[in-house]
CSV table of C-alpha atoms in Angstrom, one decimal:
chain,number,residue,atom,x,y,z
N,203,UNK,CA,-194.9,8.8,-10.8
N,204,UNK,CA,-193.6,6.7,-7.9
N,205,UNK,CA,-196.8,6.1,-6.1
N,206,UNK,CA,-198.5,5.1,-9.3
N,207,UNK,CA,-195.6,2.7,-10.1
N,208,UNK,CA,-196.0,1.2,-6.6
N,209,UNK,CA,-199.8,0.7,-7.1
N,210,UNK,CA,-199.4,-0.9,-10.4
N,211,UNK,CA,-196.9,-3.2,-8.9
N,212,UNK,CA,-199.2,-4.2,-6.1
N,213,UNK,CA,-202.4,-4.7,-8.3
N,214,UNK,CA,-200.2,-7.0,-10.8
N,215,UNK,CA,-198.8,-8.8,-7.8
N,216,UNK,CA,-202.2,-9.3,-6.4
N,217,UNK,CA,-203.7,-10.4,-9.9
N,218,UNK,CA,-201.3,-13.0,-10.3
N,219,UNK,CA,-200.9,-14.4,-6.9
N,220,UNK,CA,-203.0,-17.3,-7.5
N,221,UNK,CA,-201.0,-18.5,-10.6
N,222,UNK,CA,-197.9,-18.1,-8.8
N,223,UNK,CA,-199.3,-20.3,-5.7
N,224,UNK,CA,-200.5,-22.7,-8.2
N,225,UNK,CA,-197.1,-23.3,-9.7
N,226,UNK,CA,-195.7,-23.5,-6.3
N,227,UNK,CA,-198.2,-26.2,-5.4
N,228,UNK,CA,-197.6,-27.9,-8.7
N,229,UNK,CA,-193.7,-28.2,-8.2
N,230,UNK,CA,-194.4,-29.6,-4.7
N,231,UNK,CA,-193.0,-33.6,-5.0
N,232,UNK,CA,-193.6,-34.7,-1.2
N,233,UNK,CA,-197.4,-35.1,-2.1
N,234,UNK,CA,-198.4,-34.0,1.4
N,235,UNK,CA,-201.8,-32.3,1.9
N,236,UNK,CA,-201.6,-28.2,2.3
N,237,UNK,CA,-204.1,-25.6,2.2
N,238,UNK,CA,-203.6,-21.8,1.2
N,239,UNK,CA,-203.5,-19.0,3.7
N,240,UNK,CA,-203.9,-15.5,2.7
N,241,UNK,CA,-203.2,-12.5,5.2
N,242,UNK,CA,-204.0,-9.0,4.5
N,243,UNK,CA,-204.2,-5.7,6.9
N,244,UNK,CA,-206.5,-2.6,6.6
N,245,UNK,CA,-205.4,0.4,8.2
N,246,UNK,CA,-203.1,1.3,11.0
N,247,UNK,CA,-199.4,0.8,11.2
N,248,UNK,CA,-198.8,-1.7,8.4
N,249,UNK,CA,-196.6,-4.7,9.6
N,250,UNK,CA,-193.3,-5.1,8.3
N,251,UNK,CA,-192.9,-7.0,4.9
N,252,UNK,CA,-192.4,-10.5,5.1
N,253,UNK,CA,-190.8,-12.5,2.2
N,254,UNK,CA,-193.1,-15.6,1.0
N,255,UNK,CA,-191.8,-19.1,1.4
N,256,UNK,CA,-189.8,-20.5,-1.6
N,257,UNK,CA,-191.6,-22.5,-4.3
N,258,UNK,CA,-192.6,-25.9,-3.0
N,259,UNK,CA,-191.9,-25.3,0.4
N,260,UNK,CA,-194.7,-26.6,2.8
N,261,UNK,CA,-195.3,-24.0,6.0
N,262,UNK,CA,-195.4,-26.1,9.3
N,263,UNK,CA,-196.9,-25.1,12.4
N,264,UNK,CA,-193.6,-23.4,13.9
N,265,UNK,CA,-192.9,-21.4,10.8
N,266,UNK,CA,-196.6,-20.2,10.7
N,267,UNK,CA,-196.6,-19.1,14.2
N,268,UNK,CA,-193.4,-17.0,13.3
N,269,UNK,CA,-195.3,-15.6,10.4
N,270,UNK,CA,-198.2,-14.6,12.4
N,271,UNK,CA,-196.2,-13.0,15.3
N,272,UNK,CA,-194.4,-10.7,12.8
N,273,UNK,CA,-197.7,-9.8,11.3
N,274,UNK,CA,-199.2,-8.8,14.6
N,275,UNK,CA,-196.5,-7.6,16.3
N,276,UNK,CA,-196.7,-4.4,15.0
N,277,UNK,CA,-199.9,-4.5,12.8
N,278,UNK,CA,-203.7,-4.1,13.9
N,279,UNK,CA,-204.7,-6.2,17.3
N,280,UNK,CA,-208.1,-6.8,15.7
N,281,UNK,CA,-208.1,-10.0,13.9
N,282,UNK,CA,-210.7,-11.4,11.5
N,283,UNK,CA,-210.4,-15.0,10.7
N,284,UNK,CA,-212.4,-16.4,7.9
N,285,UNK,CA,-212.0,-20.2,8.4
N,286,UNK,CA,-213.3,-22.5,5.6
N,287,UNK,CA,-214.0,-26.0,5.8
N,288,UNK,CA,-212.2,-27.0,3.2
N,289,UNK,CA,-210.0,-25.6,0.5
N,290,UNK,CA,-207.1,-26.2,-1.9
N,291,UNK,CA,-204.9,-24.2,-4.2
N,292,UNK,CA,-206.8,-25.7,-7.1
N,293,UNK,CA,-209.8,-23.8,-6.2
N,294,UNK,CA,-208.1,-20.5,-7.0
N,295,UNK,CA,-206.7,-22.0,-10.4
N,296,UNK,CA,-210.3,-23.1,-11.2
N,297,UNK,CA,-212.3,-20.2,-10.2
N,298,UNK,CA,-209.9,-17.4,-9.6
N,299,UNK,CA,-209.7,-16.2,-13.2
N,300,UNK,CA,-205.9,-16.9,-13.2
N,301,UNK,CA,-205.3,-17.2,-16.9
N,302,UNK,CA,-206.7,-13.8,-18.1
N,303,UNK,CA,-210.4,-14.4,-17.7
N,304,UNK,CA,-210.8,-12.0,-14.6
N,305,UNK,CA,-214.7,-11.5,-15.3
N,306,UNK,CA,-215.0,-15.1,-14.4
N,307,UNK,CA,-213.2,-15.0,-11.1
N,308,UNK,CA,-215.3,-15.7,-7.8
N,309,UNK,CA,-212.7,-13.6,-5.5
N,310,UNK,CA,-213.3,-10.1,-6.4
N,311,UNK,CA,-213.5,-9.0,-2.9
N,312,UNK,CA,-210.5,-11.0,-1.8
N,313,UNK,CA,-208.5,-9.6,-4.6
N,314,UNK,CA,-209.6,-6.2,-4.0
N,315,UNK,CA,-208.4,-6.4,-0.3
N,316,UNK,CA,-205.3,-7.6,-1.6
N,317,UNK,CA,-204.5,-4.7,-3.7
N,318,UNK,CA,-205.6,-2.2,-1.1
N,319,UNK,CA,-203.5,-3.9,1.4
N,320,UNK,CA,-200.1,-2.2,2.2
N,321,UNK,CA,-198.4,-5.6,3.3
N,322,UNK,CA,-200.4,-8.6,2.1
N,323,UNK,CA,-199.0,-12.1,2.6
N,324,UNK,CA,-199.8,-15.2,0.4
N,325,UNK,CA,-198.7,-18.7,1.8
N,326,UNK,CA,-199.7,-21.3,-1.0
N,327,UNK,CA,-199.0,-24.4,0.7
N,328,UNK,CA,-199.6,-24.6,4.8
N,329,UNK,CA,-199.8,-27.9,6.4
N,330,UNK,CA,-203.5,-28.4,7.3
N,331,UNK,CA,-202.8,-29.5,11.0
N,332,UNK,CA,-201.1,-26.2,11.2
N,333,UNK,CA,-204.1,-24.4,9.9
N,334,UNK,CA,-206.3,-26.1,12.1
N,335,UNK,CA,-204.2,-24.8,15.2
N,336,UNK,CA,-204.4,-21.2,13.7
N,337,UNK,CA,-207.2,-20.3,16.2
N,338,UNK,CA,-205.2,-21.4,19.3
N,339,UNK,CA,-202.0,-19.4,18.1
N,340,UNK,CA,-204.0,-16.2,17.4
N,341,UNK,CA,-205.6,-16.8,20.8
N,342,UNK,CA,-202.3,-17.0,22.4
N,343,UNK,CA,-200.5,-14.1,20.7
N,344,UNK,CA,-203.9,-11.6,21.2
N,345,UNK,CA,-204.5,-13.4,24.6
N,346,UNK,CA,-208.1,-13.1,24.1
N,347,UNK,CA,-210.8,-15.8,23.4
N,348,UNK,CA,-212.5,-16.0,19.8
N,349,UNK,CA,-215.7,-15.0,19.1
N,350,UNK,CA,-217.5,-17.0,16.6
N,351,UNK,CA,-219.8,-14.6,14.7
N,352,UNK,CA,-222.1,-14.2,11.4
N,353,UNK,CA,-222.0,-10.9,9.4
N,354,UNK,CA,-225.2,-9.7,10.6
N,355,UNK,CA,-223.9,-9.9,14.3
N,356,UNK,CA,-221.1,-7.7,13.6
N,357,UNK,CA,-223.1,-4.2,13.4
N,358,UNK,CA,-223.9,-5.2,17.0
N,359,UNK,CA,-220.1,-5.2,18.2
N,360,UNK,CA,-218.2,-2.1,18.9
N,361,UNK,CA,-214.6,-2.7,18.4
N,362,UNK,CA,-211.7,-0.6,19.9
N,363,UNK,CA,-208.2,-0.4,18.3
N,364,UNK,CA,-206.5,-0.4,21.7
N,365,UNK,CA,-208.0,-3.7,22.9
N,366,UNK,CA,-207.5,-6.9,20.8
N,367,UNK,CA,-210.4,-9.0,19.2
N,368,UNK,CA,-210.3,-12.1,17.5
N,369,UNK,CA,-213.4,-12.6,15.3
N,370,UNK,CA,-214.0,-16.1,13.5
N,371,UNK,CA,-216.3,-16.5,10.6
N,372,UNK,CA,-216.9,-20.0,9.6
N,373,UNK,CA,-217.2,-20.4,5.8
N,374,UNK,CA,-218.8,-23.7,4.0
N,375,UNK,CA,-217.6,-25.8,1.1
N,376,UNK,CA,-219.2,-28.4,-0.7
N,377,UNK,CA,-219.5,-30.0,-4.0
N,378,UNK,CA,-221.6,-32.8,-5.4
N,379,UNK,CA,-224.8,-33.7,-7.4
N,380,UNK,CA,-227.0,-33.1,-4.4
N,381,UNK,CA,-225.4,-29.7,-3.2
N,382,UNK,CA,-224.4,-26.3,-4.7
N,383,UNK,CA,-221.4,-26.4,-7.0
N,384,UNK,CA,-217.9,-25.4,-5.4
N,385,UNK,CA,-218.0,-22.2,-7.6
N,386,UNK,CA,-221.1,-20.8,-6.2
N,387,UNK,CA,-220.1,-21.7,-2.7
N,388,UNK,CA,-216.7,-19.9,-3.2
N,389,UNK,CA,-218.5,-16.8,-4.8
N,390,UNK,CA,-220.9,-16.9,-1.7
N,391,UNK,CA,-217.9,-16.9,0.5
N,392,UNK,CA,-216.5,-14.1,-1.2
N,393,UNK,CA,-219.4,-12.1,-0.8
N,394,UNK,CA,-219.3,-12.9,3.0
N,395,UNK,CA,-215.9,-11.9,3.1
N,396,UNK,CA,-217.1,-8.3,1.4
N,397,UNK,CA,-220.0,-8.0,3.7
N,398,UNK,CA,-217.6,-8.0,6.8
N,399,UNK,CA,-214.9,-5.9,5.2
N,400,UNK,CA,-217.7,-3.3,4.8
N,401,UNK,CA,-218.9,-3.6,8.2
N,402,UNK,CA,-215.4,-3.3,9.6
N,403,UNK,CA,-215.0,-0.1,7.3
N,404,UNK,CA,-217.9,1.6,8.9
N,405,UNK,CA,-216.4,1.1,12.5
N,406,UNK,CA,-213.2,2.6,11.0
N,407,UNK,CA,-211.0,0.3,13.2
N,408,UNK,CA,-207.9,-1.0,11.7
N,409,UNK,CA,-207.8,-4.8,11.4
N,410,UNK,CA,-205.9,-7.9,10.0
N,411,UNK,CA,-207.7,-10.5,8.1
N,412,UNK,CA,-206.8,-14.3,7.7
N,413,UNK,CA,-208.2,-16.5,4.9
N,414,UNK,CA,-207.7,-20.2,5.3
N,415,UNK,CA,-209.0,-23.5,5.7
N,416,UNK,CA,-209.2,-26.7,8.1
N,417,UNK,CA,-208.6,-29.1,5.4
N,418,UNK,CA,-207.4,-29.4,2.0
N,419,UNK,CA,-210.4,-29.9,-0.5
N,420,UNK,CA,-208.3,-32.1,-3.2
N,421,UNK,CA,-206.5,-35.2,-2.2
N,422,UNK,CA,-202.5,-34.9,-2.6
N,423,UNK,CA,-202.5,-38.0,-4.7
N,424,UNK,CA,-204.7,-36.6,-7.3
N,425,UNK,CA,-202.8,-33.3,-7.3
N,426,UNK,CA,-199.5,-35.1,-8.1
N,427,UNK,CA,-201.1,-37.1,-10.9
N,428,UNK,CA,-202.7,-33.9,-12.4
N,429,UNK,CA,-199.3,-32.0,-11.9
N,430,UNK,CA,-197.7,-34.8,-13.8
N,431,UNK,CA,-200.3,-34.6,-16.5
N,432,UNK,CA,-199.6,-31.0,-16.6
N,433,UNK,CA,-196.0,-31.0,-17.5
N,434,UNK,CA,-196.3,-33.7,-19.8
N,435,UNK,CA,-198.9,-31.8,-21.9
N,436,UNK,CA,-197.2,-28.6,-21.3
N,437,UNK,CA,-194.2,-30.0,-23.2
N,438,UNK,CA,-196.5,-30.8,-26.0
N,439,UNK,CA,-197.6,-27.3,-26.1
N,440,UNK,CA,-200.8,-27.3,-24.4
N,441,UNK,CA,-200.1,-25.2,-21.1
N,442,UNK,CA,-203.8,-24.8,-20.2
N,443,UNK,CA,-205.0,-28.4,-20.7
N,444,UNK,CA,-205.0,-28.8,-16.9
N,445,UNK,CA,-208.3,-26.8,-16.5
N,446,UNK,CA,-209.6,-27.9,-20.0
N,447,UNK,CA,-211.8,-31.0,-21.0
N,448,UNK,CA,-209.2,-33.2,-22.2
N,449,UNK,CA,-209.9,-36.3,-19.8
N,450,UNK,CA,-212.4,-34.2,-18.1
N,451,UNK,CA,-210.2,-32.4,-15.2
N,452,UNK,CA,-213.1,-31.0,-13.5
N,453,UNK,CA,-215.4,-33.7,-13.9
N,454,UNK,CA,-212.7,-35.9,-12.5
N,455,UNK,CA,-212.5,-33.6,-9.7
N,456,UNK,CA,-216.1,-33.5,-9.2
N,457,UNK,CA,-216.2,-37.4,-9.1
N,458,UNK,CA,-213.4,-37.6,-6.6
N,459,UNK,CA,-215.1,-35.1,-4.4
N,460,UNK,CA,-218.4,-36.9,-4.6
N,461,UNK,CA,-216.7,-40.2,-3.8
N,462,UNK,CA,-215.1,-38.6,-0.4
N,463,UNK,CA,-218.5,-37.3,0.4
N,464,UNK,CA,-220.1,-40.8,0.1
N,465,UNK,CA,-217.5,-42.2,2.3
N,466,UNK,CA,-217.9,-39.5,4.8
N,467,UNK,CA,-221.6,-40.0,4.9
N,468,UNK,CA,-221.0,-43.5,5.5
N,469,UNK,CA,-221.7,-45.3,8.7
N,470,UNK,CA,-219.2,-43.6,11.3
N,471,UNK,CA,-216.7,-45.7,13.3
N,472,UNK,CA,-217.7,-47.4,16.3
N,473,UNK,CA,-217.3,-46.0,19.9
N,474,UNK,CA,-214.7,-47.2,22.3
N,475,UNK,CA,-216.6,-49.8,24.1
N,476,UNK,CA,-215.6,-51.4,27.5
N,477,UNK,CA,-217.2,-54.7,28.7
N,478,UNK,CA,-217.7,-56.0,32.2
N,479,UNK,CA,-218.0,-59.9,31.2
N,480,UNK,CA,-220.3,-60.0,28.1
N,481,UNK,CA,-222.3,-56.8,29.1
N,482,UNK,CA,-221.0,-53.4,27.7
N,483,UNK,CA,-221.2,-51.0,30.6
N,484,UNK,CA,-219.2,-48.0,29.3
N,485,UNK,CA,-219.2,-46.2,25.6
N,486,UNK,CA,-217.2,-43.3,24.4
N,487,UNK,CA,-217.3,-41.6,21.0
N,488,UNK,CA,-215.7,-38.4,19.8
N,489,UNK,CA,-215.0,-37.1,16.2
N,490,UNK,CA,-212.0,-35.5,17.3
N,491,UNK,CA,-209.7,-36.0,20.6
N,492,UNK,CA,-206.5,-33.7,21.1
N,493,UNK,CA,-204.3,-33.0,23.9
N,494,UNK,CA,-201.8,-30.0,24.2
N,495,UNK,CA,-199.0,-29.1,26.4
N,496,UNK,CA,-197.2,-25.8,27.3
N,497,UNK,CA,-193.6,-25.8,26.6
N,498,UNK,CA,-191.3,-22.9,26.2
N,499,UNK,CA,-194.2,-20.7,25.9
N,500,UNK,CA,-195.7,-22.8,23.1
N,501,UNK,CA,-198.4,-25.2,22.8
N,502,UNK,CA,-197.5,-28.5,21.4
N,503,UNK,CA,-200.8,-30.5,20.1
N,504,UNK,CA,-201.0,-34.2,19.6
N,505,UNK,CA,-203.8,-35.9,17.9
N,506,UNK,CA,-205.2,-38.9,19.7
N,507,UNK,CA,-208.0,-39.5,17.2
N,508,UNK,CA,-206.4,-42.1,15.0
N,509,UNK,CA,-205.0,-44.2,17.9
N,510,UNK,CA,-208.5,-44.3,19.8
N,511,UNK,CA,-211.1,-44.4,17.0
N,512,UNK,CA,-211.3,-46.4,13.8
N,513,UNK,CA,-212.0,-49.4,12.1
N,514,UNK,CA,-208.9,-51.3,12.5
N,515,UNK,CA,-208.2,-49.7,15.8
N,516,UNK,CA,-208.2,-51.4,19.3
N,517,UNK,CA,-207.3,-49.1,22.2
N,518,UNK,CA,-205.8,-50.5,25.3
N,519,UNK,CA,-208.1,-50.3,28.1
N,520,UNK,CA,-206.6,-52.2,31.1
N,521,UNK,CA,-207.4,-50.6,34.3
N,522,UNK,CA,-211.0,-49.7,33.4
N,523,UNK,CA,-213.9,-50.9,35.7
N,524,UNK,CA,-217.5,-50.3,36.5
N,525,UNK,CA,-220.2,-51.2,38.8
N,526,UNK,CA,-223.7,-49.7,39.6
N,527,UNK,CA,-222.5,-46.7,41.2
N,528,UNK,CA,-218.8,-45.9,39.7
N,529,UNK,CA,-217.3,-46.5,36.5
N,530,UNK,CA,-213.8,-45.5,35.1
N,531,UNK,CA,-212.5,-45.8,31.4
N,532,UNK,CA,-208.9,-45.8,31.0
N,533,UNK,CA,-207.4,-45.3,27.7
N,534,UNK,CA,-203.6,-46.2,27.4
N,535,UNK,CA,-201.3,-44.7,24.9
N,536,UNK,CA,-197.6,-44.7,24.2
N,537,UNK,CA,-195.1,-41.9,23.2
N,538,UNK,CA,-197.5,-38.9,23.5
N,539,UNK,CA,-195.6,-35.3,23.3
N,540,UNK,CA,-192.5,-37.0,24.5
N,541,UNK,CA,-194.0,-39.4,27.2
N,542,UNK,CA,-193.6,-43.0,26.8
N,543,UNK,CA,-196.5,-43.6,29.3
N,544,UNK,CA,-199.6,-41.9,28.9
N,545,UNK,CA,-203.2,-42.4,30.0
N,546,UNK,CA,-206.5,-40.8,29.7
N,547,UNK,CA,-208.9,-41.8,32.7
N,548,UNK,CA,-212.7,-40.9,32.7
N,549,UNK,CA,-214.1,-41.2,36.3
N,550,UNK,CA,-217.8,-41.3,36.6
N,551,UNK,CA,-220.3,-41.7,39.2
N,552,UNK,CA,-224.2,-41.8,39.7
N,553,UNK,CA,-226.6,-41.6,42.5
N,554,UNK,CA,-230.1,-40.5,43.8
N,555,UNK,CA,-230.8,-36.8,44.1
N,556,UNK,CA,-233.8,-36.4,46.2
N,557,UNK,CA,-234.8,-32.9,44.9
N,558,UNK,CA,-235.5,-34.7,41.3
N,559,UNK,CA,-236.5,-37.9,42.7
N,560,UNK,CA,-234.2,-39.6,40.2
N,561,UNK,CA,-230.7,-40.8,39.5
N,562,UNK,CA,-228.1,-38.8,37.6
N,563,UNK,CA,-224.6,-39.5,36.5
N,564,UNK,CA,-221.6,-37.1,36.5
N,565,UNK,CA,-218.3,-37.2,34.8
N,566,UNK,CA,-216.4,-36.5,38.2
N,567,UNK,CA,-213.0,-36.0,36.5
N,568,UNK,CA,-210.8,-36.6,33.5
N,569,UNK,CA,-207.1,-37.1,34.6
N,570,UNK,CA,-203.9,-37.4,32.5
N,571,UNK,CA,-201.4,-39.8,33.9
N,572,UNK,CA,-197.7,-39.7,32.5
N,573,UNK,CA,-194.4,-40.7,33.6
N,574,UNK,CA,-195.8,-41.0,37.3
N,575,UNK,CA,-197.3,-37.5,37.0
N,576,UNK,CA,-201.2,-36.7,37.3
N,577,UNK,CA,-203.1,-33.7,35.8
N,578,UNK,CA,-206.7,-33.5,36.9
N,579,UNK,CA,-209.8,-31.6,35.3
N,580,UNK,CA,-213.1,-31.4,37.2
N,581,UNK,CA,-216.0,-32.0,35.0
N,582,UNK,CA,-218.8,-32.6,37.5
N,583,UNK,CA,-220.2,-29.2,37.1
N,584,UNK,CA,-220.9,-29.1,33.5
N,585,UNK,CA,-221.0,-32.9,32.2
N,586,UNK,CA,-223.8,-34.7,33.8
N,587,UNK,CA,-226.9,-36.4,32.6
N,588,UNK,CA,-229.7,-38.6,34.1
N,589,UNK,CA,-228.3,-42.0,34.7
N,590,UNK,CA,-230.5,-43.7,32.2
N,591,UNK,CA,-229.0,-41.1,29.2
N,592,UNK,CA,-225.9,-40.5,27.6
N,593,UNK,CA,-224.0,-37.0,27.7
N,594,UNK,CA,-223.3,-35.3,24.4
N,595,UNK,CA,-221.5,-32.1,23.3
N,596,UNK,CA,-220.5,-30.5,20.2
N,597,UNK,CA,-217.3,-29.4,21.9
N,598,UNK,CA,-216.1,-30.1,25.2
N,599,UNK,CA,-212.6,-28.5,26.3
N,600,UNK,CA,-210.5,-27.2,28.9
N,601,UNK,CA,-209.8,-23.7,27.3
N,602,UNK,CA,-212.6,-22.7,25.1
N,603,UNK,CA,-215.7,-22.2,27.0
N,604,UNK,CA,-214.4,-24.7,29.3
N,605,UNK,CA,-216.5,-27.6,30.9
N,606,UNK,CA,-213.4,-29.2,32.3
N,607,UNK,CA,-211.4,-27.3,34.8
N,608,UNK,CA,-208.1,-27.6,36.5
N,609,UNK,CA,-208.4,-29.6,40.0
N,610,UNK,CA,-206.4,-26.5,41.7
N,611,UNK,CA,-204.4,-23.6,40.8
N,612,UNK,CA,-201.1,-25.4,41.3
N,613,UNK,CA,-202.2,-28.8,39.5
N,614,UNK,CA,-200.0,-29.9,36.6
N,615,UNK,CA,-203.4,-29.7,34.5
N,616,UNK,CA,-202.8,-26.0,33.9
N,617,UNK,CA,-200.0,-26.8,31.6
N,618,UNK,CA,-202.3,-28.9,29.5
N,619,UNK,CA,-205.2,-28.5,27.1
N,620,UNK,CA,-207.9,-31.1,26.5
N,621,UNK,CA,-210.3,-30.9,23.3
N,622,UNK,CA,-213.0,-33.3,22.2
N,623,UNK,CA,-215.2,-32.5,19.1
N,624,UNK,CA,-218.7,-34.2,19.0
N,625,UNK,CA,-217.9,-35.7,22.0
N,626,UNK,CA,-220.6,-38.5,23.5
N,627,UNK,CA,-220.2,-40.7,26.8
N,628,UNK,CA,-222.4,-43.1,28.6
N,629,UNK,CA,-221.0,-45.1,31.8
N,630,UNK,CA,-224.3,-46.6,33.0
N,631,UNK,CA,-227.6,-48.5,32.0
N,632,UNK,CA,-225.8,-49.1,28.5
N,633,UNK,CA,-228.2,-51.8,26.6
N,634,UNK,CA,-227.3,-53.4,23.5
N,635,UNK,CA,-223.8,-51.7,22.7
N,636,UNK,CA,-225.6,-48.4,21.6
N,637,UNK,CA,-225.9,-44.9,23.1
N,638,UNK,CA,-228.9,-44.1,25.0
N,639,UNK,CA,-231.1,-41.0,24.5
N,640,UNK,CA,-228.5,-38.0,24.3
N,641,UNK,CA,-228.7,-35.3,26.9
N,642,UNK,CA,-227.2,-32.4,25.2
N,643,UNK,CA,-224.7,-29.8,27.0
N,644,UNK,CA,-226.6,-26.9,25.3
N,645,UNK,CA,-229.7,-26.6,27.6
N,646,UNK,CA,-232.9,-25.4,26.2
N,647,UNK,CA,-233.3,-22.4,28.5
N,648,UNK,CA,-230.2,-20.5,27.6
N,649,UNK,CA,-229.2,-17.2,29.5
N,650,UNK,CA,-230.6,-15.2,26.5
N,651,UNK,CA,-233.8,-17.1,26.8
N,652,UNK,CA,-234.1,-16.7,30.4
N,653,UNK,CA,-233.4,-12.8,30.4
N,654,UNK,CA,-236.3,-12.5,27.8
N,655,UNK,CA,-238.6,-14.2,29.8
N,656,UNK,CA,-238.0,-12.3,32.9
N,657,UNK,CA,-238.2,-9.0,30.8
N,658,UNK,CA,-241.4,-10.0,29.3
N,659,UNK,CA,-242.9,-11.0,33.0
N,660,UNK,CA,-241.8,-7.4,34.0
N,661,UNK,CA,-243.4,-5.8,31.3
N,662,UNK,CA,-246.7,-7.9,31.8
N,663,UNK,CA,-246.7,-6.9,35.5
N,664,UNK,CA,-246.5,-3.2,34.7
N,665,UNK,CA,-249.2,-3.5,32.1
N,666,UNK,CA,-251.5,-5.4,34.5
N,667,UNK,CA,-250.9,-2.8,37.3
N,668,UNK,CA,-251.7,0.0,34.8
N,669,UNK,CA,-254.8,-1.8,33.8
N,670,UNK,CA,-255.9,-2.2,37.3
N,671,UNK,CA,-255.4,1.4,38.0
N,672,UNK,CA,-257.5,2.4,35.0
N,673,UNK,CA,-260.3,0.4,36.0
N,674,UNK,CA,-260.4,1.8,39.5
N,675,UNK,CA,-261.2,5.4,38.0
N,676,UNK,CA,-264.9,6.5,38.4
N,677,UNK,CA,-266.7,9.6,36.8
N,678,UNK,CA,-268.3,12.2,38.9
N,679,UNK,CA,-272.1,12.0,39.4
N,680,UNK,CA,-272.2,15.7,40.2
N,681,UNK,CA,-271.1,18.9,38.0
N,682,UNK,CA,-270.7,22.7,38.9
N,683,UNK,CA,-272.7,25.0,37.1
N,684,UNK,CA,-270.4,28.1,36.4
N,685,UNK,CA,-273.6,30.4,36.2
N,686,UNK,CA,-275.1,29.3,39.6
N,687,UNK,CA,-274.0,28.9,43.1
N,688,UNK,CA,-271.3,26.5,43.8
N,689,UNK,CA,-272.2,22.8,45.0
N,690,UNK,CA,-271.4,22.1,48.4
N,691,UNK,CA,-270.6,18.4,49.1
N,692,UNK,CA,-270.9,17.4,52.5
N,693,UNK,CA,-268.0,15.4,54.3
N,694,UNK,CA,-270.2,12.7,55.0
N,695,UNK,CA,-271.2,11.8,51.4
């Protein structure tokens, strides 16, 4: 009876966690943007139960780190992270069937996982900067690099319960007239979660799973407005009016999301541009630019994107210079991670290489200068392009498949992390203020392609040798008659 009662309680808790999370979000008065985070375990030693935060409380990065440390200290060391592009608590209230219509839910696999888990953890409101840093936090706690995977690739991987692994599955999110509806996208994401859990079950390895997002899918302003209308109409006896057609809640949300996507598809902000006289000689652009420093065993992050790029942003470039063979771009900041003076310096050079008979430019180094200290990262081995081109890379960092490496083992750069998203730079032969043709960091001939070509060539050589040996065979022109005398073949023939 005790076991049945515990199971019934767990099922009821998992079934109504979305409703409780929604009420917690509606009670939030600060209006900050948050994303939900769900954690559960499968097998192994269950982690100690953790009390969820009080209603209306927003979990920050430090508190999220504490939750993850507690969950991973005794629990499984294999972690599966489902990282969705955007997600808000309204996605659960609208599509999770929290008002009794469970047949309409788009999260059957997620709810099943929470029901079967011995210690699920639901955080309704996590600040989205903290959720952005969850990969780095897990990487530090597990002491392993993340593996970005697809469900089909999981069957080719062999996991071990004794060695940690961090598997990251990116999930899409999008609504609008030209895209799939949010309900269809979330249902597809839940199916991906089900496929991954089935594949993990076949390997019989205990694991911990986390489901969260990078950014909220709804604006905080619309949330507070809808929350106010909910409380007013609830007083009039219409508690479900938040999800019903009065005023067109879902239509308004879709229209808001459509307008947001229109803004995102608009022309992106201009790159950082340094001019020598009237001519532009250096261009720099990135979708995201952040730095991190290691203090007291924890990484402290700072986003430099808002102070570097944007329509009304004019970064300070004093100290920059350029000529035909050298180029230096200096970005000056103030009050970055406790440092009053902070500089980010890109040093580039170009020269003629006789082997290729053309000129190439390289990003020799990226330096951080702060309060009289210099941290230097070398980039010449991974960041280069023909002198007439620009260089572009989807992800340029010093810690995740690094193309920027510390100058020396004792260099202060070992205490720093640099990360650029959708990075592009050009220091020479800039014409018209626009980037030239981009040389991408992902080369055409990857190691896998070279391996396939070499294997094919080896098999072709073996086949050619076999055909050559077969063609050398000759049929005998004389045959022995078993009824007659034996044929004598002279040695001279």
